[in-house]
Amino acid sequence: MTVKEVVKLAAENLGRQDLSQMIDAQEEVSEEVVSLLRCFNLVENEVALDYFPLKKEETFSPVSNRVPYTAFVSAPVDILGVRDGSGNDVAFEIGSSQLFFPKKHERVTVKYAYAPAQKKLEDESDFSGKISARLLSFGVAGEFCLTASRFSEAATWERRFLDALKAVNLIRRKLSMRSRRWI
C-alpha cells in the first residue's frame, strides 16, 4: 500500500473530498495535505514501535568485536537476537552507539526491530498484510483531528484505530457447545 492511498482514505473518512481530490491532482500541496502526511508518519511509527514491530535480519563482520548502529540499513530500536555463521546464539551487549560482542566472531547475523523512515506521498508503507490502509487511515484521521483541536472527533477516531489494532491481533479460538446434562 502506498502512503498516498492511506492519506487519501483518511481524508475521505473525515468527509474532506476536497483534500482527497487535491492529493490525486498532485498540484500544489496545501498545509492540510502536509499535515496528513505528518500524521501518517506518526501513526506508522506508533504502530511499529508499540504494536507490531517491523523486523529485519542483517549480516555483519564485526570490527574490534563491535558493530556500530550506523552500519544498519534501518535504525534499530530493539535487538532481538544475534547468531554466528553456524547458527549458534551469540552473547552481546547493547551500547548507546554500537553493539558489542565479548568474544571475537568473523560474521554475525543480527535480528532486530526497526523504526520506519519518514515517508513522502509517493512512497510505500513498511506495513502490508494485516496492517491495512483502512486501519492506518483511522489513526491518521485521529491524529489530524487532534492537531486541528477537534478533540471529541479525535477520540472517536482513536477508539476506532485501537479497536482495529485489537482485531488484527485477535486470535479466535474454536467455538464449542457444552454438552447438555440431563437431570
PDB file of C-alpha atoms in Angstrom:
ATOM      1  CA  MET A   1       0.000   0.000   0.000  1.00  0.00           C
ATOM      2  CA  THR A   2       1.201   3.494  -0.734  1.00  0.00           C
ATOM      3  CA  VAL A   3       1.231   6.434   1.635  1.00  0.00           C
ATOM      4  CA  LYS A   4      -0.982   8.273  -0.844  1.00  0.00           C
ATOM      5  CA  GLU A   5      -3.707   5.606  -0.548  1.00  0.00           C
ATOM      6  CA  VAL A   6      -3.740   5.826   3.251  1.00  0.00           C
ATOM      7  CA  VAL A   7      -3.727   9.626   3.362  1.00  0.00           C
ATOM      8  CA  LYS A   8      -6.468   9.827   0.721  1.00  0.00           C
ATOM      9  CA  LEU A   9      -8.597   7.319   2.644  1.00  0.00           C
ATOM     10  CA  ALA A  10      -8.091   9.304   5.873  1.00  0.00           C
ATOM     11  CA  ALA A  11      -9.240  12.487   4.104  1.00  0.00           C
ATOM     12  CA  GLU A  12     -12.327  10.677   2.818  1.00  0.00           C
ATOM     13  CA  ASN A  13     -13.024   9.279   6.322  1.00  0.00           C
ATOM     14  CA  LEU A  14     -13.041  12.848   7.597  1.00  0.00           C
ATOM     15  CA  GLY A  15     -15.504  13.856   4.870  1.00  0.00           C
ATOM     16  CA  ARG A  16     -12.931  16.013   3.113  1.00  0.00           C
ATOM     17  CA  GLN A  17     -13.412  15.170  -0.564  1.00  0.00           C
ATOM     18  CA  ASP A  18     -11.577  18.388  -1.458  1.00  0.00           C
ATOM     19  CA  LEU A  19      -8.412  17.095   0.232  1.00  0.00           C
ATOM     20  CA  SER A  20      -8.797  13.718  -1.459  1.00  0.00           C
ATOM     21  CA  GLN A  21      -9.042  15.389  -4.866  1.00  0.00           C
ATOM     22  CA  MET A  22      -6.074  17.644  -4.065  1.00  0.00           C
ATOM     23  CA  ILE A  23      -3.972  14.564  -3.255  1.00  0.00           C
ATOM     24  CA  ASP A  24      -4.977  12.979  -6.588  1.00  0.00           C
ATOM     25  CA  ALA A  25      -4.341  16.136  -8.603  1.00  0.00           C
ATOM     26  CA  GLN A  26      -0.756  16.464  -7.344  1.00  0.00           C
ATOM     27  CA  GLU A  27      -0.863  20.190  -7.871  1.00  0.00           C
ATOM     28  CA  GLU A  28       0.395  22.456  -5.150  1.00  0.00           C
ATOM     29  CA  VAL A  29       0.392  20.719  -1.807  1.00  0.00           C
ATOM     30  CA  SER A  30      -1.626  22.520   0.848  1.00  0.00           C
ATOM     31  CA  GLU A  31      -0.783  22.718   4.528  1.00  0.00           C
ATOM     32  CA  GLU A  32      -3.552  20.234   5.295  1.00  0.00           C
ATOM     33  CA  VAL A  33      -2.051  17.607   2.978  1.00  0.00           C
ATOM     34  CA  VAL A  34       1.359  18.152   4.594  1.00  0.00           C
ATOM     35  CA  SER A  35      -0.340  17.768   7.974  1.00  0.00           C
ATOM     36  CA  LEU A  36      -1.967  14.489   6.852  1.00  0.00           C
ATOM     37  CA  LEU A  37       1.427  13.227   5.688  1.00  0.00           C
ATOM     38  CA  ARG A  38       2.997  14.146   9.036  1.00  0.00           C
ATOM     39  CA  CYS A  39       0.142  12.335  10.806  1.00  0.00           C
ATOM     40  CA  PHE A  40       0.762   9.258   8.639  1.00  0.00           C
ATOM     41  CA  ASN A  41       4.423   9.199   9.658  1.00  0.00           C
ATOM     42  CA  LEU A  42       3.450   9.496  13.332  1.00  0.00           C
ATOM     43  CA  VAL A  43       0.895   6.685  13.095  1.00  0.00           C
ATOM     44  CA  GLU A  44       3.198   4.345  11.163  1.00  0.00           C
ATOM     45  CA  ASN A  45       5.910   4.957  13.747  1.00  0.00           C
ATOM     46  CA  GLU A  46       3.462   4.343  16.628  1.00  0.00           C
ATOM     47  CA  VAL A  47       2.254   1.050  15.154  1.00  0.00           C
ATOM     48  CA  ALA A  48       5.835  -0.133  14.537  1.00  0.00           C
ATOM     49  CA  LEU A  49       7.114   0.818  17.994  1.00  0.00           C
ATOM     50  CA  ASP A  50       4.119  -0.055  20.177  1.00  0.00           C
ATOM     51  CA  TYR A  51       2.022  -2.754  18.488  1.00  0.00           C
ATOM     52  CA  PHE A  52       3.562  -4.621  15.542  1.00  0.00           C
ATOM     53  CA  PRO A  53       7.357  -4.301  15.360  1.00  0.00           C
ATOM     54  CA  LEU A  54       8.985  -4.289  11.949  1.00  0.00           C
ATOM     55  CA  LYS A  55      11.800  -6.864  11.897  1.00  0.00           C
ATOM     56  CA  LYS A  56      14.915  -7.335   9.767  1.00  0.00           C
ATOM     57  CA  GLU A  57      17.998  -9.518   9.691  1.00  0.00           C
ATOM     58  CA  GLU A  58      21.412  -8.310   8.568  1.00  0.00           C
ATOM     59  CA  THR A  59      24.834  -9.924   8.467  1.00  0.00           C
ATOM     60  CA  PHE A  60      27.928  -8.045   9.626  1.00  0.00           C
ATOM     61  CA  SER A  61      31.644  -8.613  10.061  1.00  0.00           C
ATOM     62  CA  PRO A  62      32.388  -7.059  13.462  1.00  0.00           C
ATOM     63  CA  VAL A  63      35.421  -4.777  13.696  1.00  0.00           C
ATOM     64  CA  SER A  64      37.099  -4.946  17.125  1.00  0.00           C
ATOM     65  CA  ASN A  65      34.109  -7.002  18.362  1.00  0.00           C
ATOM     66  CA  ARG A  66      31.768  -4.092  17.618  1.00  0.00           C
ATOM     67  CA  VAL A  67      29.055  -3.218  15.114  1.00  0.00           C
ATOM     68  CA  PRO A  68      28.033   0.467  15.075  1.00  0.00           C
ATOM     69  CA  TYR A  69      24.328   1.217  14.717  1.00  0.00           C
ATOM     70  CA  THR A  70      25.163   3.418  11.732  1.00  0.00           C
ATOM     71  CA  ALA A  71      26.100   0.241   9.805  1.00  0.00           C
ATOM     72  CA  PHE A  72      22.484  -0.970   9.911  1.00  0.00           C
ATOM     73  CA  VAL A  73      20.247  -0.290   6.900  1.00  0.00           C
ATOM     74  CA  SER A  74      17.374   0.816   9.153  1.00  0.00           C
ATOM     75  CA  ALA A  75      17.531   2.477  12.567  1.00  0.00           C
ATOM     76  CA  PRO A  76      17.434  -0.363  15.141  1.00  0.00           C
ATOM     77  CA  VAL A  77      15.036   0.034  18.050  1.00  0.00           C
ATOM     78  CA  ASP A  78      15.481  -3.364  19.703  1.00  0.00           C
ATOM     79  CA  ILE A  79      17.992  -6.163  19.132  1.00  0.00           C
ATOM     80  CA  LEU A  80      16.034  -9.431  19.111  1.00  0.00           C
ATOM     81  CA  GLY A  81      18.939 -11.833  18.713  1.00  0.00           C
ATOM     82  CA  VAL A  82      22.376 -12.446  17.282  1.00  0.00           C
ATOM     83  CA  ARG A  83      23.691 -15.655  15.682  1.00  0.00           C
ATOM     84  CA  ASP A  84      27.100 -16.583  14.325  1.00  0.00           C
ATOM     85  CA  GLY A  85      27.818 -18.164  10.936  1.00  0.00           C
ATOM     86  CA  SER A  86      26.927 -21.677  12.154  1.00  0.00           C
ATOM     87  CA  GLY A  87      23.579 -20.594  13.617  1.00  0.00           C
ATOM     88  CA  ASN A  88      24.557 -20.561  17.299  1.00  0.00           C
ATOM     89  CA  ASP A  89      23.340 -17.804  19.592  1.00  0.00           C
ATOM     90  CA  VAL A  90      25.954 -15.153  20.346  1.00  0.00           C
ATOM     91  CA  ALA A  91      26.308 -13.165  23.562  1.00  0.00           C
ATOM     92  CA  PHE A  92      26.128  -9.408  23.009  1.00  0.00           C
ATOM     93  CA  GLU A  93      25.878  -6.155  24.898  1.00  0.00           C
ATOM     94  CA  ILE A  94      23.826  -3.195  23.768  1.00  0.00           C
ATOM     95  CA  GLY A  95      25.675   0.114  23.900  1.00  0.00           C
ATOM     96  CA  SER A  96      24.489   3.629  23.213  1.00  0.00           C
ATOM     97  CA  SER A  97      26.040   3.759  19.735  1.00  0.00           C
ATOM     98  CA  GLN A  98      27.087   0.190  18.965  1.00  0.00           C
ATOM     99  CA  LEU A  99      26.593  -3.493  19.552  1.00  0.00           C
ATOM    100  CA  PHE A 100      29.465  -5.123  21.478  1.00  0.00           C
ATOM    101  CA  PHE A 101      30.465  -8.813  21.448  1.00  0.00           C
ATOM    102  CA  PRO A 102      32.563 -10.207  24.339  1.00  0.00           C
ATOM    103  CA  LYS A 103      34.124 -12.861  22.042  1.00  0.00           C
ATOM    104  CA  LYS A 104      35.547 -12.472  18.552  1.00  0.00           C
ATOM    105  CA  HIS A 105      33.309 -13.545  15.651  1.00  0.00           C
ATOM    106  CA  GLU A 106      34.021 -13.442  11.923  1.00  0.00           C
ATOM    107  CA  ARG A 107      30.406 -12.914  10.871  1.00  0.00           C
ATOM    108  CA  VAL A 108      27.240 -12.346  12.856  1.00  0.00           C
ATOM    109  CA  THR A 109      23.603 -12.156  11.818  1.00  0.00           C
ATOM    110  CA  VAL A 110      21.599  -9.634  13.812  1.00  0.00           C
ATOM    111  CA  LYS A 111      17.811  -9.822  14.012  1.00  0.00           C
ATOM    112  CA  TYR A 112      16.341  -6.502  15.087  1.00  0.00           C
ATOM    113  CA  ALA A 113      13.203  -4.399  15.227  1.00  0.00           C
ATOM    114  CA  TYR A 114      13.450  -1.055  13.473  1.00  0.00           C
ATOM    115  CA  ALA A 115      11.670   2.266  13.223  1.00  0.00           C
ATOM    116  CA  PRO A 116      10.238   3.157   9.815  1.00  0.00           C
ATOM    117  CA  ALA A 117      11.818   6.025   7.902  1.00  0.00           C
ATOM    118  CA  GLN A 118       9.897   9.231   7.167  1.00  0.00           C
ATOM    119  CA  LYS A 119       7.773   8.834   4.056  1.00  0.00           C
ATOM    120  CA  LYS A 120       6.568  11.052   1.217  1.00  0.00           C
ATOM    121  CA  LEU A 121       3.239  10.696  -0.603  1.00  0.00           C
ATOM    122  CA  GLU A 122       4.714   8.539  -3.387  1.00  0.00           C
ATOM    123  CA  ASP A 123       6.476   6.088  -1.019  1.00  0.00           C
ATOM    124  CA  GLU A 124       5.343   2.626   0.018  1.00  0.00           C
ATOM    125  CA  SER A 125       4.374   1.906   3.605  1.00  0.00           C
ATOM    126  CA  ASP A 126       6.548  -0.554   5.530  1.00  0.00           C
ATOM    127  CA  PHE A 127       3.385  -2.429   6.531  1.00  0.00           C
ATOM    128  CA  SER A 128       1.295  -4.808   4.489  1.00  0.00           C
ATOM    129  CA  GLY A 129      -0.955  -7.761   5.132  1.00  0.00           C
ATOM    130  CA  LYS A 130      -2.730  -7.496   8.490  1.00  0.00           C
ATOM    131  CA  ILE A 131      -1.990  -3.786   8.886  1.00  0.00           C
ATOM    132  CA  SER A 132      -4.304  -2.423   6.207  1.00  0.00           C
ATOM    133  CA  ALA A 133      -4.703   1.013   4.687  1.00  0.00           C
ATOM    134  CA  ARG A 134      -8.066   1.275   6.451  1.00  0.00           C
ATOM    135  CA  LEU A 135      -6.504   0.640   9.873  1.00  0.00           C
ATOM    136  CA  LEU A 136      -3.764   3.207   9.307  1.00  0.00           C
ATOM    137  CA  SER A 137      -6.290   5.723   7.950  1.00  0.00           C
ATOM    138  CA  PHE A 138      -8.189   5.598  11.266  1.00  0.00           C
ATOM    139  CA  GLY A 139      -5.014   6.551  13.110  1.00  0.00           C
ATOM    140  CA  VAL A 140      -4.183   9.299  10.594  1.00  0.00           C
ATOM    141  CA  ALA A 141      -7.718  10.732  10.886  1.00  0.00           C
ATOM    142  CA  GLY A 142      -7.419  10.740  14.696  1.00  0.00           C
ATOM    143  CA  GLU A 143      -4.045  12.495  14.643  1.00  0.00           C
ATOM    144  CA  PHE A 144      -5.304  15.026  12.097  1.00  0.00           C
ATOM    145  CA  CYS A 145      -8.324  15.876  14.267  1.00  0.00           C
ATOM    146  CA  LEU A 146      -6.076  16.179  17.290  1.00  0.00           C
ATOM    147  CA  THR A 147      -3.798  18.677  15.526  1.00  0.00           C
ATOM    148  CA  ALA A 148      -6.886  20.664  14.457  1.00  0.00           C
ATOM    149  CA  SER A 149      -8.125  20.789  18.101  1.00  0.00           C
ATOM    150  CA  ARG A 150     -11.192  18.674  17.315  1.00  0.00           C
ATOM    151  CA  PHE A 151     -10.810  16.582  20.456  1.00  0.00           C
ATOM    152  CA  SER A 152     -14.120  14.703  20.580  1.00  0.00           C
ATOM    153  CA  GLU A 153     -13.770  13.647  16.950  1.00  0.00           C
ATOM    154  CA  ALA A 154     -10.128  12.692  17.601  1.00  0.00           C
ATOM    155  CA  ALA A 155     -11.235  10.469  20.494  1.00  0.00           C
ATOM    156  CA  THR A 156     -13.721   8.692  18.225  1.00  0.00           C
ATOM    157  CA  TRP A 157     -11.106   8.004  15.555  1.00  0.00           C
ATOM    158  CA  GLU A 158      -8.570   6.911  18.208  1.00  0.00           C
ATOM    159  CA  ARG A 159     -11.087   4.396  19.578  1.00  0.00           C
ATOM    160  CA  ARG A 160     -11.707   3.028  16.067  1.00  0.00           C
ATOM    161  CA  PHE A 161      -7.951   2.821  15.470  1.00  0.00           C
ATOM    162  CA  LEU A 162      -7.321   0.931  18.718  1.00  0.00           C
ATOM    163  CA  ASP A 163     -10.281  -1.398  18.088  1.00  0.00           C
ATOM    164  CA  ALA A 164      -8.912  -2.183  14.612  1.00  0.00           C
ATOM    165  CA  LEU A 165      -5.465  -2.906  16.107  1.00  0.00           C
ATOM    166  CA  LYS A 166      -7.025  -5.259  18.646  1.00  0.00           C
ATOM    167  CA  ALA A 167      -8.982  -7.014  15.902  1.00  0.00           C
ATOM    168  CA  VAL A 168      -5.789  -7.627  13.932  1.00  0.00           C
ATOM    169  CA  ASN A 169      -4.163  -9.300  16.912  1.00  0.00           C
ATOM    170  CA  LEU A 170      -7.274 -11.258  17.890  1.00  0.00           C
ATOM    171  CA  ILE A 171      -6.808 -14.995  17.908  1.00  0.00           C
ATOM    172  CA  ARG A 172     -10.071 -16.803  17.557  1.00  0.00           C
ATOM    173  CA  ARG A 173     -10.404 -19.996  19.474  1.00  0.00           C
ATOM    174  CA  LYS A 174     -12.562 -22.847  18.360  1.00  0.00           C
ATOM    175  CA  LEU A 175     -16.157 -22.438  19.350  1.00  0.00           C
ATOM    176  CA  SER A 176     -17.724 -25.394  21.005  1.00  0.00           C
ATOM    177  CA  MET A 177     -21.045 -26.055  22.638  1.00  0.00           C
ATOM    178  CA  ARG A 178     -21.044 -27.553  26.061  1.00  0.00           C
ATOM    179  CA  SER A 179     -22.752 -30.893  26.316  1.00  0.00           C
ATOM    180  CA  ARG A 180     -26.184 -30.908  27.813  1.00  0.00           C
ATOM    181  CA  ARG A 181     -26.555 -32.513  31.159  1.00  0.00           C
ATOM    182  CA  TRP A 182     -29.889 -34.053  31.926  1.00  0.00           C
ATOM    183  CA  ILE A 183     -31.119 -34.485  35.437  1.00  0.00           C
TER     184      ILE A 183
END
